[in-house]
Amino acid sequence: MAKTDNIQEPAVDTTEQRIFEAAREVFTQKGMDGAKMQEIADRAGINKALLHYYYRSKEKLYEMVARAIVGKMLPTIRQLLESEQAFEDKIRGFIDFYIDIIGRNPFIPLFVITEINKHPERFFETILPKDLPRPEVFFSQVEAEVAAGRIRPIAPQHLLVNMISMCIFPFVAKPMIRILLGMSPGEIRLFLEERKREVTAFMLAGLRP
Amino acid sequence: MAKTDNIQEPAVDTTEQRIFEAAREVFTQKGMDGAKMQEIADRAGINKALLHYYYRSKEKLYEMVARAIVGKMLPTIRQLLESEQAFEDKIRGFIDFYIDIIGRNPFIPLFVITEINKHPERFFETILPKDLPRPEVFFSQVEAEVAAGRIRPIAPQHLLVNMISMCIFPFVAKPMIRILLGMSPGEIRLFLEERKREVTAFMLAGLRP
DNA sequence: GTCTATAACTCGATAGAC
DNA sequence: GTCTATCGAGTTATAGAC
């Protein structure tokens, strides 16, 4: 509990941080089982023994990395669920910001999904923070919009899941989409960028009364 | 149970098939790296050495399993993309059938997504069949609907990705949704079942001119 | 075909020099 | 703090008896 509790500080390039960054790369690409301490050490440019000097075990190192990654996604979701912003602005803002952050960190969704499915107990007890965003404000907001006739009747839970699905899934399924639709690397990049506009349009169209 | 619920192969119960079935369970739940030959042998009720007698190596066994799983999802997608069925019927039929098949095999999406992201070369060269469904027929159909004014203007690629995302992603993110929305195991089951109706409604609403 | 026993190897972790 | 060397557990794969 002594030093690194919060982990978003800028690059000071200590050995400890180089290890952490190398571990983040390897763990996110290979997963817990596929990652090897040797590869992390090589990528950090140091020796295997040093990994254990700074982080006691592979398990501890993994937990640090996982916590930092999960923590990165929560503020955006909290903003959507808990803020008092106007409904349509919120939808627009969430889609834009969420697709943007995933576009810049495309490894995050698969990492989180894998972790949560393969090791749910560790995820919920050790990695996920306890103060999760609460969806009540957002849900009341949806219900108010429905009651006012500004959007068609829809269950708020399904609305939320539809929106998140359309934002995240294409990044996770990117290689499959590329092959199925016969896109070049440049075309798929453009396609994913377009989705900010497309998902927003589709959400608003799907909600028209 | 003598006969398994949802497998289409003949239930002959040879040693070879028991191994294959055990391997399917372990590989889909643990992934290639997390799966252990010992566990597969235990679950098949035979000895580790027999795994190598029937399938030469862990790698070969994994490829067999992966090919079978991927092959299972393709006919539904081919039906959507290539058949000449009327547009709205197609949309309704695809969502219903796809959510149903995933509901009965909820491990498939994460398995395929993981495989394709972690080992793209093996996936495309060894596991994915060469004769993929071609999207042209479906795309022309969407364009015809738009031209006729029966649906609002939308890029067929995004329409397709929106629909598939809303069908698949909730199953992959199930544990996260459970926690975020505070659902019991029974409630999440019901929620995912409801999605046949909800996704259909949302798609059709989003496409109204 | 099926088993037991074990070889061959990988990998996380530690000891101890500097 | 950082390194080299090595241990010991766990894993895939094979040899050989039945």
GROMACS .gro file of C-alpha atoms (C1' of nucleotides) in nm:
model
  454
    1MET     CA    1   0.000   0.000   0.000
    2ALA     CA    2   0.298   0.232   0.020
    3LYS     CA    3   0.374   0.393  -0.310
    4THR     CA    4   0.167   0.352  -0.626
    5ASP     CA    5  -0.199   0.359  -0.536
    6ASN     CA    6  -0.310   0.569  -0.828
    7ILE     CA    7  -0.158   0.499  -1.164
    8GLN     CA    8  -0.201   0.760  -1.431
    9GLU     CA    9   0.097   0.979  -1.355
   10PRO     CA   10   0.313   1.107  -1.646
   11ALA     CA   11   0.620   0.930  -1.777
   12VAL     CA   12   0.906   0.980  -1.533
   13ASP     CA   13   1.067   0.664  -1.669
   14THR     CA   14   1.174   0.494  -1.351
   15THR     CA   15   1.243   0.121  -1.368
   16GLU     CA   16   0.921   0.057  -1.185
   17GLN     CA   17   0.722   0.248  -1.445
   18ARG     CA   18   0.898   0.085  -1.737
   19ILE     CA   19   0.804  -0.253  -1.591
   20PHE     CA   20   0.445  -0.143  -1.545
   21GLU     CA   21   0.416  -0.017  -1.902
   22ALA     CA   22   0.574  -0.333  -2.042
   23ALA     CA   23   0.338  -0.543  -1.831
   24ARG     CA   24   0.040  -0.344  -1.954
   25GLU     CA   25   0.135  -0.413  -2.314
   26VAL     CA   26   0.200  -0.782  -2.267
   27PHE     CA   27  -0.098  -0.855  -2.042
   28THR     CA   28  -0.343  -0.674  -2.266
   29GLN     CA   29  -0.217  -0.852  -2.577
   30LYS     CA   30  -0.167  -1.202  -2.437
   31GLY     CA   31  -0.393  -1.221  -2.131
   32MET     CA   32  -0.293  -1.348  -1.787
   33ASP     CA   33  -0.220  -1.705  -1.898
   34GLY     CA   34  -0.051  -1.615  -2.224
   35ALA     CA   35   0.174  -1.346  -2.076
   36LYS     CA   36   0.525  -1.452  -1.976
   37MET     CA   37   0.738  -1.276  -1.717
   38GLN     CA   38   1.038  -1.316  -1.946
   39GLU     CA   39   0.866  -1.119  -2.222
   40ILE     CA   40   0.769  -0.842  -1.983
   41ALA     CA   41   1.127  -0.821  -1.860
   42ASP     CA   42   1.265  -0.814  -2.215
   43ARG     CA   43   1.024  -0.541  -2.319
   44ALA     CA   44   1.114  -0.335  -2.013
   45GLY     CA   45   1.483  -0.387  -2.089
   46ILE     CA   46   1.560  -0.540  -1.749
   47ASN     CA   47   1.600  -0.874  -1.582
   48LYS     CA   48   1.328  -1.117  -1.472
   49ALA     CA   49   1.440  -1.100  -1.110
   50LEU     CA   50   1.366  -0.727  -1.101
   51LEU     CA   51   1.000  -0.791  -1.175
   52HIS     CA   52   0.976  -0.975  -0.846
   53TYR     CA   53   1.174  -0.708  -0.667
   54TYR     CA   54   0.920  -0.436  -0.758
   55TYR     CA   55   0.603  -0.639  -0.779
   56ARG     CA   56   0.601  -0.946  -0.561
   57SER     CA   57   0.450  -1.188  -0.811
   58LYS     CA   58   0.299  -1.217  -1.155
   59GLU     CA   59  -0.044  -1.214  -0.993
   60LYS     CA   60   0.021  -0.883  -0.811
   61LEU     CA   61   0.161  -0.721  -1.123
   62TYR     CA   62  -0.142  -0.833  -1.317
   63GLU     CA   63  -0.379  -0.689  -1.058
   64MET     CA   64  -0.208  -0.349  -1.072
   65VAL     CA   65  -0.235  -0.340  -1.449
   66ALA     CA   66  -0.597  -0.457  -1.452
   67ARG     CA   67  -0.701  -0.198  -1.194
   68ALA     CA   68  -0.545   0.084  -1.392
   69ILE     CA   69  -0.717  -0.026  -1.712
   70VAL     CA   70  -1.060  -0.070  -1.558
   71GLY     CA   71  -1.031   0.262  -1.376
   72LYS     CA   72  -0.974   0.435  -1.707
   73MET     CA   73  -1.319   0.345  -1.843
   74LEU     CA   74  -1.532   0.425  -1.540
   75PRO     CA   75  -1.543   0.808  -1.547
   76THR     CA   76  -1.708   0.814  -1.891
   77ILE     CA   77  -1.976   0.570  -1.779
   78ARG     CA   78  -2.029   0.761  -1.456
   79GLN     CA   79  -2.076   1.082  -1.652
   80LEU     CA   80  -2.344   0.912  -1.862
   81LEU     CA   81  -2.527   0.749  -1.576
   82GLU     CA   82  -2.503   1.006  -1.299
   83SER     CA   83  -2.474   1.356  -1.445
   84GLU     CA   84  -2.775   1.589  -1.475
   85GLN     CA   85  -2.695   1.693  -1.833
   86ALA     CA   86  -2.985   1.712  -2.082
   87PHE     CA   87  -3.082   1.375  -2.229
   88GLU     CA   88  -2.994   1.416  -2.595
   89ASP     CA   89  -2.669   1.597  -2.518
   90LYS     CA   90  -2.578   1.311  -2.289
   91ILE     CA   91  -2.639   1.049  -2.558
   92ARG     CA   92  -2.438   1.249  -2.812
   93GLY     CA   93  -2.158   1.316  -2.569
   94PHE     CA   94  -2.131   0.959  -2.447
   95ILE     CA   95  -2.113   0.802  -2.793
   96ASP     CA   96  -1.859   1.054  -2.911
   97PHE     CA   97  -1.634   1.032  -2.608
   98TYR     CA   98  -1.665   0.656  -2.561
   99ILE     CA   99  -1.586   0.564  -2.921
  100ASP     CA  100  -1.299   0.808  -2.908
  101ILE     CA  101  -1.139   0.661  -2.597
  102ILE     CA  102  -1.179   0.306  -2.724
  103GLY     CA  103  -1.037   0.404  -3.061
  104ARG     CA  104  -0.728   0.524  -2.881
  105ASN     CA  105  -0.715   0.217  -2.653
  106PRO     CA  106  -0.867  -0.059  -2.865
  107PHE     CA  107  -0.725  -0.336  -2.647
  108ILE     CA  108  -0.925  -0.238  -2.339
  109PRO     CA  109  -1.267  -0.391  -2.414
  110LEU     CA  110  -1.140  -0.740  -2.492
  111PHE     CA  111  -0.910  -0.733  -2.192
  112VAL     CA  112  -1.190  -0.635  -1.955
  113ILE     CA  113  -1.436  -0.880  -2.107
  114THR     CA  114  -1.189  -1.166  -2.089
  115GLU     CA  115  -1.090  -1.089  -1.731
  116ILE     CA  116  -1.447  -1.064  -1.613
  117ASN     CA  117  -1.553  -1.388  -1.781
  118LYS     CA  118  -1.252  -1.602  -1.695
  119HIS     CA  119  -1.198  -1.480  -1.336
  120PRO     CA  120  -1.519  -1.316  -1.212
  121GLU     CA  121  -1.436  -1.351  -0.843
  122ARG     CA  122  -1.097  -1.185  -0.873
  123PHE     CA  123  -1.245  -0.917  -1.095
  124PHE     CA  124  -1.526  -0.818  -0.863
  125GLU     CA  125  -1.334  -0.851  -0.539
  126THR     CA  126  -0.989  -0.724  -0.629
  127ILE     CA  127  -0.999  -0.524  -0.950
  128LEU     CA  128  -1.331  -0.346  -0.984
  129PRO     CA  129  -1.365  -0.044  -0.749
  130LYS     CA  130  -1.646  -0.065  -0.495
  131ASP     CA  131  -1.810   0.267  -0.579
  132LEU     CA  132  -1.960   0.182  -0.916
  133PRO     CA  133  -2.169   0.434  -1.112
  134ARG     CA  134  -2.538   0.395  -1.026
  135PRO     CA  135  -2.780   0.391  -1.319
  136GLU     CA  136  -3.086   0.535  -1.138
  137VAL     CA  137  -3.047   0.897  -1.253
  138PHE     CA  138  -3.011   0.792  -1.615
  139PHE     CA  139  -3.305   0.554  -1.592
  140SER     CA  140  -3.536   0.823  -1.447
  141GLN     CA  141  -3.422   1.052  -1.722
  142VAL     CA  142  -3.522   0.799  -1.989
  143GLU     CA  143  -3.856   0.743  -1.820
  144ALA     CA  144  -3.917   1.118  -1.807
  145GLU     CA  145  -3.842   1.150  -2.179
  146VAL     CA  146  -4.084   0.867  -2.253
  147ALA     CA  147  -4.354   1.017  -2.030
  148ALA     CA  148  -4.312   1.355  -2.201
  149GLY     CA  149  -4.350   1.188  -2.541
  150ARG     CA  150  -4.008   1.305  -2.655
  151ILE     CA  151  -3.890   0.949  -2.723
  152ARG     CA  152  -4.087   0.634  -2.796
  153PRO     CA  153  -4.153   0.390  -2.507
  154ILE     CA  154  -3.844   0.179  -2.435
  155ALA     CA  155  -3.699   0.000  -2.134
  156PRO     CA  156  -3.403   0.208  -2.011
  157GLN     CA  157  -3.191  -0.102  -1.955
  158HIS     CA  158  -3.224  -0.207  -2.317
  159LEU     CA  159  -3.159   0.145  -2.440
  160LEU     CA  160  -2.836   0.153  -2.240
  161VAL     CA  161  -2.722  -0.191  -2.353
  162ASN     CA  162  -2.803  -0.114  -2.718
  163MET     CA  163  -2.593   0.198  -2.710
  164ILE     CA  164  -2.294   0.043  -2.535
  165SER     CA  165  -2.306  -0.262  -2.762
  166MET     CA  166  -2.294  -0.051  -3.077
  167CYS     CA  167  -2.003   0.154  -2.938
  168ILE     CA  168  -1.782  -0.128  -2.812
  169PHE     CA  169  -1.849  -0.440  -3.014
  170PRO     CA  170  -1.715  -0.322  -3.351
  171PHE     CA  171  -1.373  -0.266  -3.196
  172VAL     CA  172  -1.368  -0.611  -3.045
  173ALA     CA  173  -1.482  -0.773  -3.369
  174LYS     CA  174  -1.264  -0.556  -3.590
  175PRO     CA  175  -1.066  -0.835  -3.762
  176MET     CA  176  -1.386  -1.028  -3.834
  177ILE     CA  177  -1.559  -0.723  -3.980
  178ARG     CA  178  -1.256  -0.649  -4.194
  179ILE     CA  179  -1.263  -0.992  -4.356
  180LEU     CA  180  -1.642  -1.018  -4.384
  181LEU     CA  181  -1.676  -0.676  -4.547
  182GLY     CA  182  -1.349  -0.702  -4.739
  183MET     CA  183  -1.200  -0.382  -4.600
  184SER     CA  184  -0.839  -0.267  -4.613
  185PRO     CA  185  -0.669  -0.149  -4.290
  186GLY     CA  186  -0.732   0.209  -4.397
  187GLU     CA  187  -1.099   0.142  -4.471
  188ILE     CA  188  -1.168  -0.024  -4.136
  189ARG     CA  189  -1.004   0.269  -3.956
  190LEU     CA  190  -1.230   0.509  -4.142
  191PHE     CA  191  -1.532   0.286  -4.079
  192LEU     CA  192  -1.475   0.284  -3.703
  193GLU     CA  193  -1.426   0.660  -3.703
  194GLU     CA  194  -1.755   0.702  -3.891
  195ARG     CA  195  -1.935   0.517  -3.618
  196LYS     CA  196  -1.941   0.823  -3.392
  197ARG     CA  197  -2.177   0.981  -3.641
  198GLU     CA  198  -2.361   0.659  -3.738
  199VAL     CA  199  -2.431   0.530  -3.389
  200THR     CA  200  -2.556   0.871  -3.280
  201ALA     CA  201  -2.786   0.887  -3.582
  202PHE     CA  202  -2.911   0.533  -3.530
  203MET     CA  203  -2.976   0.587  -3.158
  204LEU     CA  204  -3.171   0.907  -3.215
  205ALA     CA  205  -3.365   0.751  -3.503
  206GLY     CA  206  -3.449   0.447  -3.295
  207LEU     CA  207  -3.582   0.670  -3.016
  208ARG     CA  208  -3.807   0.897  -3.225
  209PRO     CA  209  -4.165   0.879  -3.091
  210MET     CA  210  -2.856  -3.725  -2.004
  211ALA     CA  211  -2.784  -3.969  -2.281
  212LYS     CA  212  -2.835  -3.717  -2.556
  213THR     CA  213  -2.692  -3.369  -2.539
  214ASP     CA  214  -2.930  -3.076  -2.578
  215ASN     CA  215  -2.799  -2.879  -2.866
  216ILE     CA  216  -2.540  -3.061  -3.068
  217GLN     CA  217  -2.615  -3.167  -3.419
  218GLU     CA  218  -2.364  -3.451  -3.453
  219PRO     CA  219  -2.474  -3.810  -3.412
  220ALA     CA  220  -2.439  -3.915  -3.048
  221VAL     CA  221  -2.231  -4.230  -3.089
  222ASP     CA  222  -2.016  -4.176  -2.780
  223THR     CA  223  -1.687  -4.318  -2.897
  224THR     CA  224  -1.373  -4.233  -2.700
  225GLU     CA  225  -1.270  -3.998  -2.977
  226GLN     CA  226  -1.596  -3.806  -2.947
  227ARG     CA  227  -1.584  -3.794  -2.568
  228ILE     CA  228  -1.239  -3.640  -2.594
  229PHE     CA  229  -1.361  -3.388  -2.848
  230GLU     CA  230  -1.658  -3.285  -2.636
  231ALA     CA  231  -1.441  -3.250  -2.324
  232ALA     CA  232  -1.191  -3.044  -2.522
  233ARG     CA  233  -1.468  -2.820  -2.650
  234GLU     CA  234  -1.583  -2.748  -2.296
  235VAL     CA  235  -1.236  -2.681  -2.157
  236PHE     CA  236  -1.103  -2.479  -2.451
  237THR     CA  237  -1.411  -2.258  -2.467
  238GLN     CA  238  -1.404  -2.187  -2.095
  239LYS     CA  239  -1.028  -2.150  -2.041
  240GLY     CA  240  -0.889  -2.056  -2.381
  241MET     CA  241  -0.590  -2.216  -2.553
  242ASP     CA  242  -0.334  -2.105  -2.292
  243GLY     CA  243  -0.551  -2.169  -1.987
  244ALA     CA  244  -0.666  -2.513  -2.098
  245LYS     CA  245  -0.471  -2.812  -1.961
  246MET     CA  246  -0.455  -3.153  -2.128
  247GLN     CA  247  -0.495  -3.313  -1.785
  248GLU     CA  248  -0.831  -3.142  -1.732
  249ILE     CA  249  -0.954  -3.248  -2.074
  250ALA     CA  250  -0.852  -3.606  -2.002
  251ASP     CA  251  -1.023  -3.601  -1.662
  252ARG     CA  252  -1.342  -3.461  -1.805
  253ALA     CA  253  -1.342  -3.722  -2.081
  254GLY     CA  254  -1.284  -3.991  -1.820
  255ILE     CA  255  -0.969  -4.122  -1.986
  256ASN     CA  256  -0.593  -4.089  -1.965
  257LYS     CA  257  -0.376  -3.804  -2.087
  258ALA     CA  258  -0.184  -4.032  -2.322
  259LEU     CA  259  -0.500  -4.113  -2.512
  260LEU     CA  260  -0.540  -3.749  -2.610
  261HIS     CA  261  -0.219  -3.777  -2.807
  262TYR     CA  262  -0.319  -4.110  -2.953
  263TYR     CA  263  -0.634  -3.964  -3.113
  264TYR     CA  264  -0.521  -3.606  -3.173
  265ARG     CA  265  -0.150  -3.563  -3.223
  266SER     CA  266  -0.100  -3.255  -3.008
  267LYS     CA  267  -0.278  -2.992  -2.803
  268GLU     CA  268  -0.250  -2.757  -3.099
  269LYS     CA  269  -0.421  -3.003  -3.338
  270LEU     CA  270  -0.699  -3.074  -3.090
  271TYR     CA  271  -0.754  -2.703  -3.045
  272GLU     CA  272  -0.777  -2.646  -3.418
  273MET     CA  273  -1.040  -2.919  -3.454
  274VAL     CA  274  -1.251  -2.766  -3.179
  275ALA     CA  275  -1.214  -2.413  -3.310
  276ARG     CA  276  -1.314  -2.516  -3.664
  277ALA     CA  277  -1.628  -2.688  -3.537
  278ILE     CA  278  -1.731  -2.386  -3.331
  279VAL     CA  279  -1.674  -2.132  -3.607
  280GLY     CA  280  -1.853  -2.353  -3.856
  281LYS     CA  281  -2.159  -2.354  -3.633
  282MET     CA  282  -2.213  -1.977  -3.661
  283LEU     CA  283  -2.165  -1.936  -4.035
  284PRO     CA  284  -2.494  -2.076  -4.174
  285THR     CA  285  -2.702  -1.817  -3.986
  286ILE     CA  286  -2.489  -1.534  -4.120
  287ARG     CA  287  -2.496  -1.680  -4.470
  288GLN     CA  288  -2.875  -1.697  -4.455
  289LEU     CA  289  -2.886  -1.328  -4.361
  290LEU     CA  290  -2.637  -1.211  -4.619
  291GLU     CA  291  -2.710  -1.432  -4.918
  292SER     CA  292  -3.076  -1.542  -4.914
  293GLU     CA  293  -3.341  -1.367  -5.126
  294GLN     CA  294  -3.595  -1.350  -4.842
  295ALA     CA  295  -3.790  -1.023  -4.798
  296PHE     CA  296  -3.597  -0.757  -4.609
  297GLU     CA  297  -3.800  -0.715  -4.291
  298ASP     CA  298  -3.854  -1.090  -4.255
  299LYS     CA  299  -3.482  -1.136  -4.286
  300ILE     CA  300  -3.407  -0.885  -4.011
  301ARG     CA  301  -3.666  -1.041  -3.781
  302GLY     CA  302  -3.552  -1.393  -3.856
  303PHE     CA  303  -3.183  -1.318  -3.810
  304ILE     CA  304  -3.221  -1.148  -3.473
  305ASP     CA  305  -3.448  -1.419  -3.342
  306PHE     CA  306  -3.236  -1.709  -3.461
  307TYR     CA  307  -2.901  -1.552  -3.376
  308ILE     CA  308  -2.991  -1.453  -3.020
  309ASP     CA  309  -3.140  -1.796  -2.974
  310ILE     CA  310  -2.831  -1.985  -3.087
  311ILE     CA  311  -2.602  -1.766  -2.877
  312GLY     CA  312  -2.829  -1.803  -2.577
  313ARG     CA  313  -2.787  -2.178  -2.603
  314ASN     CA  314  -2.409  -2.150  -2.666
  315PRO     CA  315  -2.311  -1.834  -2.479
  316PHE     CA  316  -1.941  -1.924  -2.476
  317ILE     CA  317  -1.906  -1.905  -2.855
  318PRO     CA  318  -1.873  -1.529  -2.912
  319LEU     CA  319  -1.595  -1.472  -2.660
  320PHE     CA  320  -1.411  -1.778  -2.783
  321VAL     CA  321  -1.421  -1.664  -3.145
  322ILE     CA  322  -1.334  -1.305  -3.059
  323THR     CA  323  -1.040  -1.410  -2.846
  324GLU     CA  324  -0.905  -1.652  -3.104
  325ILE     CA  325  -0.932  -1.400  -3.386
  326ASN     CA  326  -0.760  -1.124  -3.188
  327LYS     CA  327  -0.484  -1.327  -3.026
  328HIS     CA  328  -0.396  -1.547  -3.325
  329PRO     CA  329  -0.528  -1.382  -3.641
  330GLU     CA  330  -0.296  -1.570  -3.877
  331ARG     CA  331  -0.391  -1.913  -3.745
  332PHE     CA  332  -0.757  -1.812  -3.746
  333PHE     CA  333  -0.770  -1.694  -4.104
  334GLU     CA  334  -0.542  -1.961  -4.249
  335THR     CA  335  -0.634  -2.271  -4.052
  336ILE     CA  336  -0.970  -2.225  -3.882
  337LEU     CA  337  -1.196  -2.002  -4.089
  338PRO     CA  338  -1.336  -2.173  -4.401
  339LYS     CA  339  -1.240  -2.019  -4.732
  340ASP     CA  340  -1.592  -1.982  -4.870
  341LEU     CA  341  -1.720  -1.701  -4.650
  342PRO     CA  342  -2.070  -1.555  -4.692
  343ARG     CA  343  -2.062  -1.259  -4.931
  344PRO     CA  344  -2.251  -0.947  -4.821
  345GLU     CA  345  -2.340  -0.812  -5.169
  346VAL     CA  346  -2.695  -0.945  -5.188
  347PHE     CA  347  -2.782  -0.805  -4.846
  348PHE     CA  348  -2.624  -0.471  -4.927
  349SER     CA  349  -2.818  -0.434  -5.252
  350GLN     CA  350  -3.131  -0.521  -5.063
  351VAL     CA  351  -3.069  -0.243  -4.811
  352GLU     CA  352  -2.997   0.003  -5.091
  353ALA     CA  353  -3.320  -0.099  -5.268
  354GLU     CA  354  -3.519  -0.042  -4.950
  355VAL     CA  355  -3.364   0.301  -4.910
  356ALA     CA  356  -3.425   0.390  -5.274
  357ALA     CA  357  -3.789   0.283  -5.242
  358GLY     CA  358  -3.825   0.502  -4.933
  359ARG     CA  359  -3.921   0.208  -4.714
  360ILE     CA  360  -3.632   0.272  -4.472
  361ARG     CA  361  -3.438   0.589  -4.400
  362PRO     CA  362  -3.098   0.637  -4.571
  363ILE     CA  363  -2.828   0.435  -4.397
  364ALA     CA  364  -2.498   0.275  -4.496
  365PRO     CA  365  -2.560  -0.102  -4.520
  366GLN     CA  366  -2.230  -0.180  -4.346
  367HIS     CA  367  -2.329   0.019  -4.038
  368LEU     CA  368  -2.677  -0.129  -4.036
  369LEU     CA  369  -2.525  -0.478  -4.034
  370VAL     CA  370  -2.270  -0.399  -3.765
  371ASN     CA  371  -2.533  -0.230  -3.546
  372MET     CA  372  -2.755  -0.534  -3.559
  373ILE     CA  373  -2.482  -0.789  -3.492
  374SER     CA  374  -2.342  -0.576  -3.209
  375MET     CA  375  -2.676  -0.556  -3.030
  376CYS     CA  376  -2.726  -0.931  -3.068
  377ILE     CA  377  -2.385  -1.055  -2.955
  378PHE     CA  378  -2.234  -0.802  -2.717
  379PRO     CA  379  -2.481  -0.839  -2.427
  380PHE     CA  380  -2.390  -1.208  -2.397
  381VAL     CA  381  -2.020  -1.131  -2.390
  382ALA     CA  382  -2.065  -0.853  -2.135
  383LYS     CA  383  -2.322  -1.042  -1.928
  384PRO     CA  384  -2.137  -1.036  -1.593
  385MET     CA  385  -2.065  -0.664  -1.628
  386ILE     CA  386  -2.427  -0.585  -1.711
  387ARG     CA  387  -2.542  -0.793  -1.416
  388ILE     CA  388  -2.335  -0.593  -1.171
  389LEU     CA  389  -2.395  -0.253  -1.327
  390LEU     CA  390  -2.772  -0.301  -1.341
  391GLY     CA  391  -2.788  -0.497  -1.015
  392MET     CA  392  -2.961  -0.800  -1.165
  393SER     CA  393  -3.000  -1.146  -1.015
  394PRO     CA  394  -2.905  -1.451  -1.227
  395GLY     CA  395  -3.275  -1.500  -1.301
  396GLU     CA  396  -3.323  -1.138  -1.403
  397ILE     CA  397  -3.028  -1.135  -1.642
  398ARG     CA  398  -3.156  -1.455  -1.806
  399LEU     CA  399  -3.492  -1.291  -1.860
  400PHE     CA  400  -3.326  -0.971  -1.981
  401LEU     CA  401  -3.126  -1.155  -2.247
  402GLU     CA  402  -3.435  -1.345  -2.357
  403GLU     CA  403  -3.625  -1.015  -2.389
  404ARG     CA  404  -3.363  -0.889  -2.629
  405LYS     CA  405  -3.510  -1.085  -2.920
  406ARG     CA  406  -3.810  -0.856  -2.899
  407GLU     CA  407  -3.619  -0.541  -2.799
  408VAL     CA  408  -3.347  -0.557  -3.064
  409THR     CA  409  -3.604  -0.624  -3.334
  410ALA     CA  410  -3.810  -0.327  -3.218
  411PHE     CA  411  -3.507  -0.102  -3.195
  412MET     CA  412  -3.378  -0.200  -3.539
  413LEU     CA  413  -3.713  -0.142  -3.708
  414ALA     CA  414  -3.761   0.186  -3.522
  415GLY     CA  415  -3.413   0.301  -3.619
  416LEU     CA  416  -3.486   0.225  -3.985
  417ARG     CA  417  -3.825   0.402  -4.015
  418PRO     CA  418  -3.810   0.664  -4.294
  419DG     C1'  419  -0.691  -4.897  -2.746
  420DT     C1'  420  -0.573  -4.791  -2.298
  421DC     C1'  421  -0.277  -4.757  -1.928
  422DT     C1'  422   0.159  -4.616  -1.614
  423DA     C1'  423   0.581  -4.400  -1.595
  424DT     C1'  424   0.881  -4.069  -1.723
  425DA     C1'  425   1.141  -3.775  -2.036
  426DA     C1'  426   1.187  -3.304  -2.196
  427DC     C1'  427   1.076  -2.858  -2.136
  428DT     C1'  428   0.868  -2.405  -1.970
  429DC     C1'  429   0.806  -2.077  -1.637
  430DG     C1'  430   0.749  -1.831  -1.189
  431DA     C1'  431   1.013  -1.751  -0.807
  432DT     C1'  432   1.428  -1.719  -0.498
  433DA     C1'  433   1.929  -1.700  -0.341
  434DG     C1'  434   2.313  -1.457  -0.330
  435DA     C1'  435   2.700  -1.181  -0.548
  436DC     C1'  436   2.802  -0.709  -0.661
  437DG     C1'  437   1.890  -0.182  -0.734
  438DT     C1'  438   2.038  -0.499  -1.058
  439DC     C1'  439   2.237  -0.905  -1.206
  440DT     C1'  440   2.343  -1.441  -1.282
  441DA     C1'  441   2.233  -1.889  -1.160
  442DT     C1'  442   1.929  -2.222  -1.026
  443DC     C1'  443   1.546  -2.450  -0.802
  444DG     C1'  444   1.101  -2.665  -0.816
  445DA     C1'  445   0.641  -2.703  -0.980
  446DG     C1'  446   0.364  -2.788  -1.358
  447DT     C1'  447   0.291  -2.920  -1.851
  448DT     C1'  448   0.316  -3.141  -2.310
  449DA     C1'  449   0.451  -3.534  -2.519
  450DT     C1'  450   0.647  -4.009  -2.568
  451DA     C1'  451   0.795  -4.503  -2.445
  452DG     C1'  452   0.654  -4.924  -2.356
  453DA     C1'  453   0.370  -5.281  -2.099
  454DC     C1'  454  -0.078  -5.500  -2.134
   0.00000   0.00000   0.00000
